[in-house]
PDB file of C-alpha atoms in Angstrom:
ATOM      1  CA  MET A   1     161.040-106.692 120.972  1.00 71.00           C
ATOM      2  CA  THR A   2     159.457-107.335 124.385  1.00 89.00           C
ATOM      3  CA  ALA A   3     159.576-104.438 126.835  1.00 96.00           C
ATOM      4  CA  LYS A   4     161.904-105.169 129.768  1.00 98.00           C
ATOM      5  CA  ILE A   5     161.417-104.255 133.414  1.00 98.00           C
ATOM      6  CA  LEU A   6     164.145-104.250 136.039  1.00 98.00           C
ATOM      7  CA  ILE A   7     163.699-105.260 139.681  1.00 99.00           C
ATOM      8  CA  VAL A   8     166.521-104.048 141.938  1.00 98.00           C
ATOM      9  CA  THR A   9     167.005-105.935 145.182  1.00 98.00           C
ATOM     10  CA  GLY A  10     169.340-107.937 147.409  1.00 98.00           C
ATOM     11  CA  ASP A  11     169.498-110.321 150.320  1.00 98.00           C
ATOM     12  CA  ALA A  12     166.828-109.783 153.000  1.00 98.00           C
ATOM     13  CA  ALA A  13     164.318-108.304 150.563  1.00 98.00           C
ATOM     14  CA  GLU A  14     160.721-109.175 151.381  1.00 98.00           C
ATOM     15  CA  SER A  15     159.861-112.329 149.376  1.00 98.00           C
ATOM     16  CA  LEU A  16     156.386-111.247 148.298  1.00 97.00           C
ATOM     17  CA  GLU A  17     157.535-107.759 147.337  1.00 98.00           C
ATOM     18  CA  VAL A  18     160.005-109.226 144.850  1.00 98.00           C
ATOM     19  CA  LEU A  19     158.143-112.249 143.568  1.00 98.00           C
ATOM     20  CA  TYR A  20     154.622-110.819 143.260  1.00 98.00           C
ATOM     21  CA  PRO A  21     155.622-108.041 140.818  1.00 98.00           C
ATOM     22  CA  TYR A  22     158.036-110.434 139.091  1.00 98.00           C
ATOM     23  CA  GLN A  23     155.232-112.914 138.336  1.00 98.00           C
ATOM     24  CA  ARG A  24     152.530-110.293 137.687  1.00 98.00           C
ATOM     25  CA  LEU A  25     154.615-108.323 135.199  1.00 98.00           C
ATOM     26  CA  ARG A  26     155.671-111.490 133.366  1.00 98.00           C
ATOM     27  CA  GLU A  27     152.007-112.486 133.200  1.00 97.00           C
ATOM     28  CA  GLU A  28     151.344-109.157 131.439  1.00 96.00           C
ATOM     29  CA  GLY A  29     153.979-110.017 128.828  1.00 97.00           C
ATOM     30  CA  TYR A  30     156.952-107.989 130.095  1.00 98.00           C
ATOM     31  CA  GLU A  31     160.434-109.488 130.295  1.00 98.00           C
ATOM     32  CA  VAL A  32     161.588-109.070 133.895  1.00 98.00           C
ATOM     33  CA  HIS A  33     165.176-109.123 135.166  1.00 98.00           C
ATOM     34  CA  ILE A  34     166.318-109.099 138.779  1.00 98.00           C
ATOM     35  CA  ALA A  35     169.499-107.157 139.523  1.00 98.00           C
ATOM     36  CA  ALA A  36     171.481-107.255 142.770  1.00 98.00           C
ATOM     37  CA  PRO A  37     174.954-106.259 143.968  1.00 98.00           C
ATOM     38  CA  SER A  38     176.272-109.449 142.335  1.00 98.00           C
ATOM     39  CA  ARG A  39     174.981-112.407 140.342  1.00 98.00           C
ATOM     40  CA  LYS A  40     174.195-114.914 143.051  1.00 98.00           C
ATOM     41  CA  LYS A  41     171.403-116.798 144.732  1.00 98.00           C
ATOM     42  CA  LEU A  42     169.545-114.173 146.765  1.00 98.00           C
ATOM     43  CA  ARG A  43     167.974-115.051 150.091  1.00 98.00           C
ATOM     44  CA  PHE A  44     164.701-113.263 150.758  1.00 98.00           C
ATOM     45  CA  VAL A  45     162.717-112.944 154.001  1.00 98.00           C
ATOM     46  CA  VAL A  46     159.066-113.026 155.029  1.00 97.00           C
ATOM     47  CA  HIS A  47     157.780-110.083 157.032  1.00 95.00           C
ATOM     48  CA  ASP A  48     154.566-110.855 158.840  1.00 92.00           C
ATOM     49  CA  PHE A  49     152.257-109.105 161.238  1.00 90.00           C
ATOM     50  CA  GLU A  50     151.529-110.998 164.440  1.00 93.00           C
ATOM     51  CA  PRO A  51     149.408-110.088 167.462  1.00 95.00           C
ATOM     52  CA  GLY A  52     151.422-108.780 170.397  1.00 95.00           C
ATOM     53  CA  TYR A  53     154.321-107.408 168.311  1.00 94.00           C
ATOM     54  CA  ASP A  54     154.896-103.674 167.985  1.00 92.00           C
ATOM     55  CA  THR A  55     156.351-104.171 164.498  1.00 90.00           C
ATOM     56  CA  TYR A  56     156.557-106.892 161.868  1.00 91.00           C
ATOM     57  CA  THR A  57     158.349-110.183 162.444  1.00 92.00           C
ATOM     58  CA  GLU A  58     160.925-111.674 160.094  1.00 95.00           C
ATOM     59  CA  LYS A  59     161.318-115.274 158.984  1.00 96.00           C
ATOM     60  CA  PRO A  60     163.426-116.943 156.282  1.00 97.00           C
ATOM     61  CA  GLY A  61     161.824-116.678 152.843  1.00 96.00           C
ATOM     62  CA  TYR A  62     162.445-117.892 149.333  1.00 97.00           C
ATOM     63  CA  SER A  63     165.745-117.837 147.493  1.00 97.00           C
ATOM     64  CA  TRP A  64     166.013-116.675 143.900  1.00 98.00           C
ATOM     65  CA  PRO A  65     168.876-116.096 141.469  1.00 98.00           C
ATOM     66  CA  ALA A  66     169.860-112.578 140.448  1.00 98.00           C
ATOM     67  CA  ASP A  67     169.981-112.263 136.644  1.00 98.00           C
ATOM     68  CA  LEU A  68     172.446-109.370 136.699  1.00 98.00           C
ATOM     69  CA  ALA A  69     174.846-107.495 138.924  1.00 98.00           C
ATOM     70  CA  PHE A  70     174.150-103.775 139.240  1.00 98.00           C
ATOM     71  CA  SER A  71     177.411-103.130 137.353  1.00 98.00           C
ATOM     72  CA  GLU A  72     176.002-105.036 134.348  1.00 98.00           C
ATOM     73  CA  VAL A  73     172.750-103.074 134.079  1.00 98.00           C
ATOM     74  CA  ASP A  74     172.175-100.687 131.177  1.00 98.00           C
ATOM     75  CA  PRO A  75     169.145 -98.663 132.330  1.00 98.00           C
ATOM     76  CA  GLY A  76     168.454 -97.683 128.720  1.00 98.00           C
ATOM     77  CA  GLU A  77     167.382-101.279 128.004  1.00 98.00           C
ATOM     78  CA  TYR A  78     164.524-101.087 130.513  1.00 98.00           C
ATOM     79  CA  VAL A  79     161.159 -99.330 130.338  1.00 98.00           C
ATOM     80  CA  ALA A  80     160.575 -99.333 134.118  1.00 98.00           C
ATOM     81  CA  VAL A  81     162.031-100.319 137.472  1.00 98.00           C
ATOM     82  CA  VAL A  82     160.534-101.975 140.570  1.00 98.00           C
ATOM     83  CA  VAL A  83     162.022-101.259 144.004  1.00 98.00           C
ATOM     84  CA  PRO A  84     160.926-103.838 146.624  1.00 98.00           C
ATOM     85  CA  GLY A  85     161.265-103.404 150.362  1.00 98.00           C
ATOM     86  CA  GLY A  86     162.390-105.592 153.198  1.00 97.00           C
ATOM     87  CA  ARG A  87     165.735-104.909 154.861  1.00 97.00           C
ATOM     88  CA  ALA A  88     167.692-104.853 151.579  1.00 98.00           C
ATOM     89  CA  PRO A  89     167.178-101.112 150.930  1.00 98.00           C
ATOM     90  CA  GLU A  90     169.001-100.267 154.187  1.00 97.00           C
ATOM     91  CA  TYR A  91     172.333-101.343 152.712  1.00 98.00           C
ATOM     92  CA  LEU A  92     171.584-101.094 148.987  1.00 98.00           C
ATOM     93  CA  ARG A  93     171.170 -97.312 149.205  1.00 98.00           C
ATOM     94  CA  ASN A  94     174.939 -97.133 149.753  1.00 98.00           C
ATOM     95  CA  ASP A  95     175.700 -98.849 146.414  1.00 98.00           C
ATOM     96  CA  PRO A  96     176.921 -96.235 143.881  1.00 98.00           C
ATOM     97  CA  GLU A  97     176.062 -98.454 140.877  1.00 98.00           C
ATOM     98  CA  LEU A  98     172.472 -98.820 142.057  1.00 98.00           C
ATOM     99  CA  ARG A  99     172.164 -95.096 142.726  1.00 98.00           C
ATOM    100  CA  LYS A 100     173.258 -94.395 139.114  1.00 98.00           C
ATOM    101  CA  ILE A 101     170.673 -96.873 137.815  1.00 98.00           C
ATOM    102  CA  LEU A 102     167.816 -95.389 139.828  1.00 98.00           C
ATOM    103  CA  LYS A 103     168.758 -91.810 139.002  1.00 98.00           C
ATOM    104  CA  SER A 104     168.620 -92.619 135.283  1.00 98.00           C
ATOM    105  CA  PHE A 105     165.000 -93.841 135.581  1.00 98.00           C
ATOM    106  CA  PHE A 106     163.952 -90.592 137.244  1.00 98.00           C
ATOM    107  CA  ASP A 107     166.006 -88.445 134.854  1.00 98.00           C
ATOM    108  CA  THR A 108     164.173 -90.016 131.888  1.00 98.00           C
ATOM    109  CA  ASP A 109     160.737 -90.068 133.594  1.00 98.00           C
ATOM    110  CA  LYS A 110     160.369 -93.830 133.265  1.00 98.00           C
ATOM    111  CA  PRO A 111     157.855 -95.647 135.490  1.00 98.00           C
ATOM    112  CA  VAL A 112     159.075 -96.529 138.983  1.00 98.00           C
ATOM    113  CA  ALA A 113     157.199 -98.803 141.408  1.00 98.00           C
ATOM    114  CA  GLN A 114     158.362 -98.740 145.022  1.00 98.00           C
ATOM    115  CA  ILE A 115     156.992-100.458 148.096  1.00 98.00           C
ATOM    116  CA  CYS A 116     157.579-100.680 151.836  1.00 98.00           C
ATOM    117  CA  HIS A 117     161.230 -99.756 152.598  1.00 98.00           C
ATOM    118  CA  GLY A 118     162.064 -99.418 148.878  1.00 98.00           C
ATOM    119  CA  PRO A 119     161.637 -95.618 149.032  1.00 98.00           C
ATOM    120  CA  LEU A 120     164.835 -95.485 151.093  1.00 98.00           C
ATOM    121  CA  LEU A 121     166.575 -96.147 147.756  1.00 98.00           C
ATOM    122  CA  THR A 122     164.760 -93.488 145.765  1.00 98.00           C
ATOM    123  CA  ALA A 123     165.298 -91.012 148.617  1.00 98.00           C
ATOM    124  CA  ALA A 124     169.047 -91.756 148.363  1.00 98.00           C
ATOM    125  CA  VAL A 125     169.072 -90.362 144.806  1.00 98.00           C
ATOM    126  CA  ASP A 126     167.075 -87.277 145.845  1.00 98.00           C
ATOM    127  CA  ALA A 127     164.137 -88.350 143.673  1.00 98.00           C
ATOM    128  CA  LEU A 128     161.343 -87.785 146.195  1.00 98.00           C
ATOM    129  CA  SER A 129     161.595 -84.057 146.840  1.00 98.00           C
ATOM    130  CA  GLY A 130     158.269 -82.414 146.056  1.00 98.00           C
ATOM    131  CA  ARG A 131     156.565 -85.735 145.317  1.00 98.00           C
ATOM    132  CA  ARG A 132     153.656 -87.543 146.966  1.00 98.00           C
ATOM    133  CA  VAL A 133     154.510 -91.038 148.233  1.00 98.00           C
ATOM    134  CA  THR A 134     153.564 -93.758 150.615  1.00 98.00           C
ATOM    135  CA  ALA A 135     155.872 -96.301 152.246  1.00 98.00           C
ATOM    136  CA  TYR A 136     155.893 -98.563 155.258  1.00 97.00           C
ATOM    137  CA  PRO A 137     154.298 -96.244 157.859  1.00 97.00           C
ATOM    138  CA  ALA A 138     157.408 -96.260 160.086  1.00 97.00           C
ATOM    139  CA  LEU A 139     159.201 -94.397 157.251  1.00 98.00           C
ATOM    140  CA  GLU A 140     156.928 -91.347 157.373  1.00 98.00           C
ATOM    141  CA  LEU A 141     159.655 -89.157 158.914  1.00 98.00           C
ATOM    142  CA  ASP A 142     162.249 -90.468 156.430  1.00 98.00           C
ATOM    143  CA  MET A 143     159.971 -89.580 153.529  1.00 98.00           C
ATOM    144  CA  GLN A 144     159.375 -86.106 154.941  1.00 98.00           C
ATOM    145  CA  ALA A 145     163.137 -85.641 155.450  1.00 98.00           C
ATOM    146  CA  ALA A 146     163.568 -86.568 151.763  1.00 98.00           C
ATOM    147  CA  GLY A 147     161.189 -83.736 150.870  1.00 98.00           C
ATOM    148  CA  ALA A 148     158.200 -85.933 150.033  1.00 98.00           C
ATOM    149  CA  ALA A 149     154.596 -85.496 151.103  1.00 98.00           C
ATOM    150  CA  PHE A 150     153.820 -88.771 152.885  1.00 98.00           C
ATOM    151  CA  GLN A 151     150.336 -90.253 152.586  1.00 98.00           C
ATOM    152  CA  ASP A 152     149.256 -93.309 154.581  1.00 98.00           C
ATOM    153  CA  ALA A 153     147.343 -94.928 151.720  1.00 98.00           C
ATOM    154  CA  GLU A 154     147.298 -98.284 149.944  1.00 98.00           C
ATOM    155  CA  THR A 155     148.812 -96.786 146.810  1.00 98.00           C
ATOM    156  CA  VAL A 156     149.971 -93.303 145.825  1.00 98.00           C
ATOM    157  CA  VAL A 157     150.543 -92.323 142.197  1.00 98.00           C
ATOM    158  CA  ASP A 158     152.611 -89.224 141.438  1.00 98.00           C
ATOM    159  CA  GLY A 159     153.224 -89.051 137.694  1.00 98.00           C
ATOM    160  CA  THR A 160     155.247 -92.147 136.814  1.00 98.00           C
ATOM    161  CA  LEU A 161     156.071 -92.955 140.459  1.00 98.00           C
ATOM    162  CA  VAL A 162     153.775 -95.539 142.065  1.00 98.00           C
ATOM    163  CA  SER A 163     154.276 -96.398 145.728  1.00 98.00           C
ATOM    164  CA  ALA A 164     152.651 -98.692 148.262  1.00 98.00           C
ATOM    165  CA  ARG A 165     153.002 -99.387 151.987  1.00 98.00           C
ATOM    166  CA  ALA A 166     153.691-103.139 152.126  1.00 96.00           C
ATOM    167  CA  TRP A 167     152.745-106.510 150.634  1.00 95.00           C
ATOM    168  CA  PRO A 168     149.093-106.407 151.809  1.00 96.00           C
ATOM    169  CA  ASP A 169     148.690-103.554 149.263  1.00 97.00           C
ATOM    170  CA  HIS A 170     150.004-105.534 146.274  1.00 97.00           C
ATOM    171  CA  SER A 171     146.823-105.701 144.220  1.00 97.00           C
ATOM    172  CA  GLY A 172     146.243-101.937 144.305  1.00 98.00           C
ATOM    173  CA  TRP A 173     149.958-101.226 143.778  1.00 98.00           C
ATOM    174  CA  MET A 174     150.297-103.411 140.681  1.00 98.00           C
ATOM    175  CA  ARG A 175     146.929-102.268 139.304  1.00 98.00           C
ATOM    176  CA  GLU A 176     148.091 -98.630 139.407  1.00 98.00           C
ATOM    177  CA  PHE A 177     151.601 -99.457 138.162  1.00 98.00           C
ATOM    178  CA  LEU A 178     150.179-101.376 135.204  1.00 98.00           C
ATOM    179  CA  THR A 179     147.984 -98.374 134.361  1.00 98.00           C
ATOM    180  CA  VAL A 180     151.133 -96.220 134.195  1.00 98.00           C
ATOM    181  CA  LEU A 181     153.048 -98.911 132.262  1.00 97.00           C
ATOM    182  CA  ARG A 182     150.308 -99.382 129.667  1.00 96.00           C
ATOM    183  CA  ALA A 183     150.369 -95.636 128.983  1.00 97.00           C
ATOM    184  CA  LYS A 184     154.168 -95.126 128.997  1.00 96.00           C
ATOM    185  CA  ALA A 185     155.595 -98.507 127.943  1.00 94.00           C
ATOM    186  CA  PRO A 186     153.000-100.938 126.596  1.00 93.00           C
ATOM    187  CA  VAL A 187     153.934-104.519 125.796  1.00 91.00           C
ATOM    188  CA  THR A 188     154.670-104.808 122.072  1.00 79.00           C
TER     189      THR A 188
END
């Protein structure tokens, strides 16, 4: 049986932060499912960095169908979870079904990859206390409030938790996540 990986996301997720791990993990031989609040066509965004702006800009991105609703997810079927950023984590952290899913991955020490604003979700299940993480730099205070030691680095690995700042860090993020996956949940 092929090992399955779950990506949890919603509307306004950053396009690259969903689709890059989706494609990269499939390329490695994992079966990848995208879960959202409901089964629907999700609408992603593109966050870009432009001269003269104090923060990133946002443009319409790709659309992609969710394979599952959060209420349909059995975390026991998955070897790992990916938590993309964008604006989606701002509202997804309030979803009790998603919080149960994420908590189960941490409770069973399964690999978790998070990027950009994704750590807002793992902070919501109190999974970052005492851990080392990175995130989009504007979240440094949020990560500290969640009890994490924030590091402004391309990728931070703390056990089975692999975090990155934003889509420019994808190659390092997936390289480190695949190292963890190959050790904990190799493709069979």
